[in-house]
Every structure is written in C-alpha cells, then in structure tokens.
C-alpha cells in the first residue's frame, strides 16, 4: 500500500512550537467559555439568605437576582469570569469563577452606606457632611399602607411634620405642616419637588389632592427639608419646608421585572348613636307640644340611615415595572391601576398611570436623560365638608343629612327610586334632604396630568460640571356636576329644577434650571460650589358654564343648551419667578463643615417696590466623633453637632395681581330700562406688597451608639415669620371692603426627637423606629395694634396666643326649676345655662373666654419590624396628644329644633320629672349657645398599619415572591365622640383648625397582597 506523504514535513521542534501556540491561544478560549452554568447562594453576615441581591457577570450585560432563598443561576459563564454581587446596605463584592460551577458568597453590612448620601436641593450630599435638618423616608415605609398619595405615607414617620387627613374620601385632600403653621391668609403647605418638578397642594377640604395623581409605588425616596439651611436654596418658596421626591430609575445590570398587587375591603371605623324612630317620635311630640306621632313606641327602630349610606367598599392596586440597562444606558418603565371605592355610596377614585425614565451616557463627559409621568384620574365626589351649622349641614352634606334624616322616613319608593322627603309624611320634612338623593348627584373630577423632565449633564473640566434641566407640569381638569330633578319632591319641581355645570381648568408650569457645580478636594479640604439660574412661569385658565331649568334628566349635564337659564364665566392668569442662587459647601478633615447659601428671587405678583427678595443662610457642623479623644471609645459610633440660621420666603401666600388696582364685574345696573353688566374697582393697589419672610435658627445633634445599633437625632428650632399677608377690613366709606397687605407676625419653636434601633440582628431580627415632636405656635402681632380679631362665633385670632384657638361661653348645666334665668342668656327653665364670668348678672360677649387650643401638645409615631426565616411582621402606631376639637356637628345634633334627628343622648333630656343637667328640654326651642361643651379632647393613638408577610419558596422563573396580609386603621384609642379625631372641616386653613363639621369619615381596611420579582 502506498502511503500519502504530507505536502510539508516540519521539523519536530517546529511542530512542538506550533502546538504550544495553539494551546495558548485556542484551547483556553474554548475551554474557558463553555461552563454550562454557575450557581450559588448569597448570604448575610449571619449566614442567612439574601433574596433580591443583584448578581452580574462583570463586563457583560448578563445578570440575575437571587431567589427568596438567596440562590442564583447564570448560564454559559466563562470559566475566568468575575461575578459581582450587590445588595442595598451591604458592601459589594467581586468573586472570580476560576472554573467553579458552584459558589457561596457572603456579604458584609456596610453601615456607612445605609444613609451615606441624601438628596438636597439641586444635588446630593454625604449624610456625614450635611449641616441642615433633613429627614429621609424609604419607599418601603411610604407604601407600607395602601395610600392614595405620598403625603399620607409620611404621616407620623418624620418628626416635625404634622399631617391631617382633611377628608378621608378616596383621593381626598390632606394638610401638611412642617414645623407649625407659618401664615394666616396664605398657604402653609410645603413645596413638593418631584424629580425637579415643583408642585403645590392647596389643602382644600373638598379638593382632589394633586399628590393623588402620582403613584406612590414609583417613589424611590423622600427627603424633607426643614430648617433654613436646607430650604433657603428655594428662597421665596421655602418658608413652609420642602419635600424632595425621587422616583425610581433604571440601573445597569440584569433586567428586573416586578409585579405588585393587592386587593381588600374597607369599612367605616365607627357609627354615631342617633335616636331610633320611637325616640324620635317622642321628641317631635315634645318639641311641638302636639301628637305628631300618636303612638311613638309603636314606631320601633325605624330606618338606620348610616346602614343605608355606608357600605363595605373594595380597594385594589396593580403595578408592573421593568428596569435595567447597561453601563451606557439605563431605563425603567412602569404602569399602575388603582381603584378605591368609597365607604359612602356613589364615591370612588380611579387612577391610571404610566412612568418612563431613560438615562444615556453619550460619552464619558456627556449624559442626557428624561422622565415622564402621566396619569389619568377619575374621582366621583359626594357633597361633604360644609362649614355652616344647622340647616346647611343636613341639606348640603351627605354625612350631615344621614345623621339628621328622620328614622321614621324611608329611602326608596316601592319601585326602587329615590323617595324625596318632601313627598313623605305630608311634606313635613321637606327642609331636610334624603341622603340617598344627595348620593345621586353627579360630582365628578377627571384629571389628566403629565410631569416631564429632560436634562443634559456635561463634565466641562475635572470637578466642574453643568446641568441643564427643562421641566413641565401640564394638567387638565374637567368638572362635571348635575343635580337631578328626580331627587326633588313633586311640589318642589318648577321651571328652574335640574342644575348642571361643566368646567375646564388648565394649568401649565414651565421651569428651566441651569446648574453649575464645582467639586474639588485638596489635602484635608473639600469644597463644592453650586450655582443656579432658574426661570419659572405658571399659566392658569378656566372656563365654566352653569345652567338650571332642564326639561328632564335624560341628558344630565351633557346638553346644557337645553336649560332655561345659563351663565358662563372664564378666567386667566399668569405669574413668573426668576431666581439666582449660590451655595458653598466646605469641609475640613471630614470633621468640620460649613455651608453658605444665598438666593435672589423675583416674583411678578408682588408690589412694584418689592419684586425681588434676598434669602441667605449659613450652617455648620462638627463631627465630634472624629476627634482624637473619641477614637477608641466603644459607645459612640457617630456624634455630630449641627447649627444653622437663615431666611426663607413664602411667595405662594397669595394669588397673582393682588398688588395691582383691580376691576371686576358685579356692579350691574339698569340703563334705558336695559339690565347692563357693570365693571367697578375691586382691589386697592399696594406697591409695597411683599412675600412673607421666615427667619429660623436650628441646633441639632446626631448620635450613633453601639456601632450604629441605636441612632438618635435631636433638633431644636426657633422660627419667626413676619410680613404675614393678612386681609384687612376697610370702612365702607372707602369704596372697598378689604385690602391685602403685610400686617402680622408669628413664631414657631419646638423640639424634635427621632430614634431608630436594631435590637436583634441574628436569625431573628427586630428593628424599631420612634419620633416625637413638640411645636409651640404664637401670634406675635396684628396690624395697627389690634389685640383680637373675630373669625366666627367660636374662633378668634388673639395676639400672644397660637393660631387655632376657640373662644366660647362656659357651659354651666341646665336651668333647673326655680332658678333665675340670667338676662341675655336667651334661655329658660330646662334650657342651657352658661357661666357669668364677670359676675354682672347678665350674659354678654364679655363672658366668653378662651376654651381650647387646636394645636397638639405633641405628636408621635412608632414602628416595629420583625423577621424570622421567611416570615416578617411590622406594625406602625401614630398619635396626637393635647389638642382640642370644636365638634361643630355635635352642636347641631344636640340641638332639638325639630324636624331632624339628634344624638341618642337627648333621650335623657331635661324635664320636670328628669332634672337632667346635660341636655336641654325638648320644648326649649331656639339655638344652643356656643359653649365649651362642644370643645373636646382630640388626643388619639392609632394602629395605622399592621402587616404579616411570608416569602414563598423558590419557583422556576421567579426570583422572589412575597405574600402578605395587612390591616390599616385597625383601631383608634380616643375619647373623642365624633367619627374620627383626625379631622378639619376647613381643610388647609391656618386659622380655623380642628373643627369637625362632618367631613368624609375614616375607613378601616383589610388587604391581601402579592409581590413578585422575575
């Protein structure tokens, strides 16, 4: 056999050399890229699994997150690859694979990074270097309860911040006070900044909160800026504090998908005890001294109107989000649907929202990005929040009508239609509204809102960078209203029956900010300069049509041209704010820090002589823990002393054009027998009108003990606000009713303490957080030396006293048989007696006295979190102590005027055979005097939330899953007799505080939720 010879025959040494080269360049590449998978487990310092840790192959986009048991698997990993593992609150680590297919990674806690960086105005700052009073709240804390808006999630979690749910209706508004009330006629609500976009909250009791249009689940963190050092950077808008909200953005690494959902039910927390039909019939007979009901006892229980109006309501929330990216581009996208029925029939709130963020590194020097949040909300309101007493409360408020409805009447006809009271009992109760009829009134707000931000970052030189941002807040609100004819009695229907309106409100806010930052370190010194130029424009317009007199209810308010009477109105305004700001942060040896801030603001809506204002602040901090004498101590892990002093303003205290000479319609007249619309002067010009100014001093101490197992923050502040905008009444001879000017001053001072502790850190973990705040408010002066200003029959402003005080007569029982009735009391035997304080044997205004203070002595919050294995348990308590509430609705429903129901206690009313000393007789007649009987203790402790969770075992394709059950507003400990002590019928008012006139009641909820990570 002939053998085939190779074309080339190489010497042996050459063959060996080629083989070696092949081995070096080819074989390793093949062998090291063919590991089918690498699996492992990520543990904490105690050997416990860490679910949700990010595991990535360095230099690639390949990655994953650990399962609920801390396990991960990566496919097709090079045998020489490096794997990085990160988890919030722990030091990141890198592990070389070295051909291993199974790894165990242990992470160490990094206490210094848990709160290392905080968001401040126009940037971030190391927490160790911060000099101001700044509180941070994590996303998990905000969404622990099923809140409609972010401010609700902050309640009782931050010292110095008091949050009141003015109206517990779905989407209802709230009031937020940071370190007390700072204004009289202006707003005391803080400035909210969401990813650089500035928004404000009116605090109106019947308004839909603008914060309800933002999905709380999209929020990453919230910082509350409280002292002048941290808020002066916002100048004319920082006097009431600033809330910085950062939303979630994409991060480089594996793409993460998160699904969150919950469903639950809600019930009213309490019903008030009202008279039943038998008791009501007997009272009616007594009041009118007539046998209106011949046999009251036969009437039995009658209709329980609270059972008719209140219902078990559903609540549900669904959210899906996806985020991820590479080192060059990061993205996030989320969608949310929130649906909450109200516990009062016909009320509900729905929110649909989408959010997208994109950050892209064009090069090592240039970066651009955007965030867009768009929401569509539908809020079906029912009428609540009436501020009047007696008649309007039972005809215009569904809650008041529910309590006042006679139990002897019924809600529906036999055919199921609404049965107007005017058609029952021969029309005797026509002056009271059937609450079911009020629930049939269409009152819907539909809001479309988009928050958009576009930015560009440029690194000009080493340490020098420039950022340009363009922000827009565009909102459109459609208000629909229709009061149908069918809820009226037959005798009440006329040519003007059926009332409708449609209104459109459009707001657009544009904001550009140019931010120049220089950051440099040399030796032990660090210096950072931030300069800002900002220009902002706010545009507002509305138009509405009001109509009545419809032929029928067929078209509701969709064809107002069918109405007999129509009225149209429109409005437009614009305001601008231009700003220049500079801040210098200096640090030495990580021990001494100094911050100097100044802002120069110009606002269009202030007087010609005061368009511009200057707002400076200075702050310093001393990290005592860095001193040599504390280096070897075993008790303190952190010790820092802070102090600040500065001035901020409140430009949001008034509407535009108040400094100008105004003209308006309303002075109509007859000309040649023709009715003519007239225009007349309505406002006096005031060239000196300027913003309110708050000057604040703050001293704080940050303490860390036992390696930060216990952390305590203490702050003392003293804030004086002067040039308060106040509406001053004028004599009619001037031709004007009032003038707006800077006529008053206020002081707020207080102490805040917050503490958090990691009590147990082993297999069983236990963390607690607590805070307490004390604020004292005082009115220092009113214009012209005025000492007292009467607001209404029970509230006054008085120099030397806080805002929100009640001035009333002193309840002194019931006039008994034979007792002399004092002149001026308007009473008689069996009627209410008030104290003759000045002993002049008559009752006059001089016998009124300060009977209560709506401001609390202190507020507090406490939370505790436990975890063991797969289980976790948390609860959260909130409380308010020492405040008074004027129970205005109790005044109405203890007053036996006849024709409406009253509280069941009136069963024990005075009579000659029952000399009761609490409730007036049924034949007393007239109105009750406004006395301290209706001033009640508003203190309470509330179990805000309790949640039990369980992490499910690992499932294929699911990295982590948690099932939980939760209850909100589980119980409230209080002596208050009304529905709920967390109430204010005047919404965000600064002067009429703590008044309960039956707003939408609080609900208790029970939820089941599921959180899944893919």
PDB file of N, CA and C in Angstrom, residues 332-368:
ATOM      1  N   UNK A 332     -36.252  52.526  32.808  1.00  0.00           N
ATOM      2  CA  UNK A 332     -37.299  51.946  33.667  1.00  0.00           C
ATOM      3  C   UNK A 332     -38.650  52.304  33.070  1.00  0.00           C
ATOM      4  N   UNK A 333     -39.602  51.415  33.253  1.00  0.00           N
ATOM      5  CA  UNK A 333     -40.954  51.609  32.743  1.00  0.00           C
ATOM      6  C   UNK A 333     -41.920  50.963  33.719  1.00  0.00           C
ATOM      7  N   UNK A 334     -42.985  51.674  34.070  1.00  0.00           N
ATOM      8  CA  UNK A 334     -43.962  51.106  34.998  1.00  0.00           C
ATOM      9  C   UNK A 334     -45.360  51.567  34.642  1.00  0.00           C
ATOM     10  N   UNK A 335     -46.317  50.727  34.972  1.00  0.00           N
ATOM     11  CA  UNK A 335     -47.726  51.058  34.787  1.00  0.00           C
ATOM     12  C   UNK A 335     -48.500  50.695  36.042  1.00  0.00           C
ATOM     13  N   UNK A 336     -49.538  51.461  36.343  1.00  0.00           N
ATOM     14  CA  UNK A 336     -50.275  51.268  37.586  1.00  0.00           C
ATOM     15  C   UNK A 336     -51.770  51.495  37.361  1.00  0.00           C
ATOM     16  N   UNK A 337     -52.573  50.673  38.034  1.00  0.00           N
ATOM     17  CA  UNK A 337     -54.019  50.886  38.104  1.00  0.00           C
ATOM     18  C   UNK A 337     -54.429  50.787  39.563  1.00  0.00           C
ATOM     19  N   UNK A 338     -55.052  51.856  40.054  1.00  0.00           N
ATOM     20  CA  UNK A 338     -55.509  51.930  41.448  1.00  0.00           C
ATOM     21  C   UNK A 338     -56.990  52.244  41.438  1.00  0.00           C
ATOM     22  N   UNK A 339     -57.769  51.465  42.206  1.00  0.00           N
ATOM     23  CA  UNK A 339     -59.221  51.625  42.218  1.00  0.00           C
ATOM     24  C   UNK A 339     -59.708  51.504  43.651  1.00  0.00           C
ATOM     25  N   UNK A 340     -60.287  52.583  44.160  1.00  0.00           N
ATOM     26  CA  UNK A 340     -60.783  52.591  45.537  1.00  0.00           C
ATOM     27  C   UNK A 340     -62.231  53.058  45.560  1.00  0.00           C
ATOM     28  N   UNK A 341     -63.109  52.160  45.979  1.00  0.00           N
ATOM     29  CA  UNK A 341     -64.480  52.568  46.254  1.00  0.00           C
ATOM     30  C   UNK A 341     -64.514  53.300  47.591  1.00  0.00           C
ATOM     31  N   UNK A 342     -65.421  54.252  47.710  1.00  0.00           N
ATOM     32  CA  UNK A 342     -65.586  54.926  48.987  1.00  0.00           C
ATOM     33  C   UNK A 342     -66.537  54.163  49.882  1.00  0.00           C
ATOM     34  N   UNK A 343     -66.413  54.355  51.187  1.00  0.00           N
ATOM     35  CA  UNK A 343     -67.321  53.694  52.126  1.00  0.00           C
ATOM     36  C   UNK A 343     -68.684  54.368  52.135  1.00  0.00           C
ATOM     37  N   UNK A 344     -68.819  55.501  51.437  1.00  0.00           N
ATOM     38  CA  UNK A 344     -70.122  56.126  51.216  1.00  0.00           C
ATOM     39  C   UNK A 344     -70.541  55.815  49.789  1.00  0.00           C
ATOM     40  N   UNK A 345     -71.770  55.409  49.613  1.00  0.00           N
ATOM     41  CA  UNK A 345     -72.249  55.012  48.286  1.00  0.00           C
ATOM     42  C   UNK A 345     -71.998  56.119  47.264  1.00  0.00           C
ATOM     43  N   UNK A 346     -71.701  55.727  46.043  1.00  0.00           N
ATOM     44  CA  UNK A 346     -71.511  56.614  44.888  1.00  0.00           C
ATOM     45  C   UNK A 346     -70.165  57.314  44.852  1.00  0.00           C
ATOM     46  N   UNK A 347     -69.304  57.092  45.833  1.00  0.00           N
ATOM     47  CA  UNK A 347     -67.995  57.744  45.813  1.00  0.00           C
ATOM     48  C   UNK A 347     -66.920  56.726  45.453  1.00  0.00           C
ATOM     49  N   UNK A 348     -65.948  57.169  44.648  1.00  0.00           N
ATOM     50  CA  UNK A 348     -64.830  56.297  44.297  1.00  0.00           C
ATOM     51  C   UNK A 348     -63.720  57.119  43.659  1.00  0.00           C
ATOM     52  N   UNK A 349     -62.553  56.476  43.512  1.00  0.00           N
ATOM     53  CA  UNK A 349     -61.392  57.127  42.912  1.00  0.00           C
ATOM     54  C   UNK A 349     -60.631  56.088  42.109  1.00  0.00           C
ATOM     55  N   UNK A 350     -60.327  56.421  40.851  1.00  0.00           N
ATOM     56  CA  UNK A 350     -59.556  55.532  39.979  1.00  0.00           C
ATOM     57  C   UNK A 350     -58.356  56.298  39.442  1.00  0.00           C
ATOM     58  N   UNK A 351     -57.218  55.587  39.359  1.00  0.00           N
ATOM     59  CA  UNK A 351     -56.017  56.211  38.790  1.00  0.00           C
ATOM     60  C   UNK A 351     -55.352  55.234  37.827  1.00  0.00           C
ATOM     61  N   UNK A 352     -55.065  55.727  36.637  1.00  0.00           N
ATOM     62  CA  UNK A 352     -54.268  55.004  35.657  1.00  0.00           C
ATOM     63  C   UNK A 352     -52.990  55.822  35.457  1.00  0.00           C
ATOM     64  N   UNK A 353     -51.838  55.205  35.582  1.00  0.00           N
ATOM     65  CA  UNK A 353     -50.605  55.978  35.431  1.00  0.00           C
ATOM     66  C   UNK A 353     -49.541  55.181  34.703  1.00  0.00           C
ATOM     67  N   UNK A 354     -48.711  55.902  33.967  1.00  0.00           N
ATOM     68  CA  UNK A 354     -47.558  55.350  33.270  1.00  0.00           C
ATOM     69  C   UNK A 354     -46.342  56.214  33.592  1.00  0.00           C
ATOM     70  N   UNK A 355     -45.209  55.568  33.767  1.00  0.00           N
ATOM     71  CA  UNK A 355     -43.975  56.300  34.054  1.00  0.00           C
ATOM     72  C   UNK A 355     -42.838  55.667  33.268  1.00  0.00           C
ATOM     73  N   UNK A 356     -41.990  56.524  32.697  1.00  0.00           N
ATOM     74  CA  UNK A 356     -40.831  56.036  31.952  1.00  0.00           C
ATOM     75  C   UNK A 356     -39.632  56.925  32.248  1.00  0.00           C
ATOM     76  N   UNK A 357     -38.475  56.309  32.427  1.00  0.00           N
ATOM     77  CA  UNK A 357     -37.233  57.059  32.591  1.00  0.00           C
ATOM     78  C   UNK A 357     -36.179  56.479  31.662  1.00  0.00           C
ATOM     79  N   UNK A 358     -35.290  57.341  31.206  1.00  0.00           N
ATOM     80  CA  UNK A 358     -34.195  56.921  30.335  1.00  0.00           C
ATOM     81  C   UNK A 358     -32.984  57.783  30.642  1.00  0.00           C
ATOM     82  N   UNK A 359     -31.849  57.150  30.892  1.00  0.00           N
ATOM     83  CA  UNK A 359     -30.582  57.833  31.126  1.00  0.00           C
ATOM     84  C   UNK A 359     -29.546  57.236  30.184  1.00  0.00           C
ATOM     85  N   UNK A 360     -28.858  58.086  29.425  1.00  0.00           N
ATOM     86  CA  UNK A 360     -27.916  57.594  28.422  1.00  0.00           C
ATOM     87  C   UNK A 360     -26.610  58.377  28.507  1.00  0.00           C
ATOM     88  N   UNK A 361     -25.503  57.658  28.584  1.00  0.00           N
ATOM     89  CA  UNK A 361     -24.179  58.259  28.577  1.00  0.00           C
ATOM     90  C   UNK A 361     -23.701  58.354  27.128  1.00  0.00           C
ATOM     91  N   UNK A 362     -23.719  59.562  26.582  1.00  0.00           N
ATOM     92  CA  UNK A 362     -23.239  59.758  25.219  1.00  0.00           C
ATOM     93  C   UNK A 362     -21.742  59.474  25.147  1.00  0.00           C
ATOM     94  N   UNK A 363     -21.043  59.935  26.153  1.00  0.00           N
ATOM     95  CA  UNK A 363     -19.610  59.690  26.279  1.00  0.00           C
ATOM     96  C   UNK A 363     -19.271  59.800  27.749  1.00  0.00           C
ATOM     97  N   UNK A 364     -17.991  59.752  28.051  1.00  0.00           N
ATOM     98  CA  UNK A 364     -17.567  59.885  29.443  1.00  0.00           C
ATOM     99  C   UNK A 364     -17.828  61.281  29.977  1.00  0.00           C
ATOM    100  N   UNK A 365     -18.133  62.234  29.102  1.00  0.00           N
ATOM    101  CA  UNK A 365     -18.330  63.623  29.515  1.00  0.00           C
ATOM    102  C   UNK A 365     -19.781  64.104  29.393  1.00  0.00           C
ATOM    103  N   UNK A 366     -20.576  63.422  28.587  1.00  0.00           N
ATOM    104  CA  UNK A 366     -21.924  63.912  28.334  1.00  0.00           C
ATOM    105  C   UNK A 366     -22.962  62.840  28.654  1.00  0.00           C
ATOM    106  N   UNK A 367     -24.036  63.290  29.313  1.00  0.00           N
ATOM    107  CA  UNK A 367     -25.117  62.390  29.679  1.00  0.00           C
ATOM    108  C   UNK A 367     -26.439  63.122  29.499  1.00  0.00           C
ATOM    109  N   UNK A 368     -27.429  62.422  28.972  1.00  0.00           N
ATOM    110  CA  UNK A 368     -28.760  63.001  28.818  1.00  0.00           C
ATOM    111  C   UNK A 368     -29.773  62.032  29.412  1.00  0.00           C
TER     112      UNK A 368
END
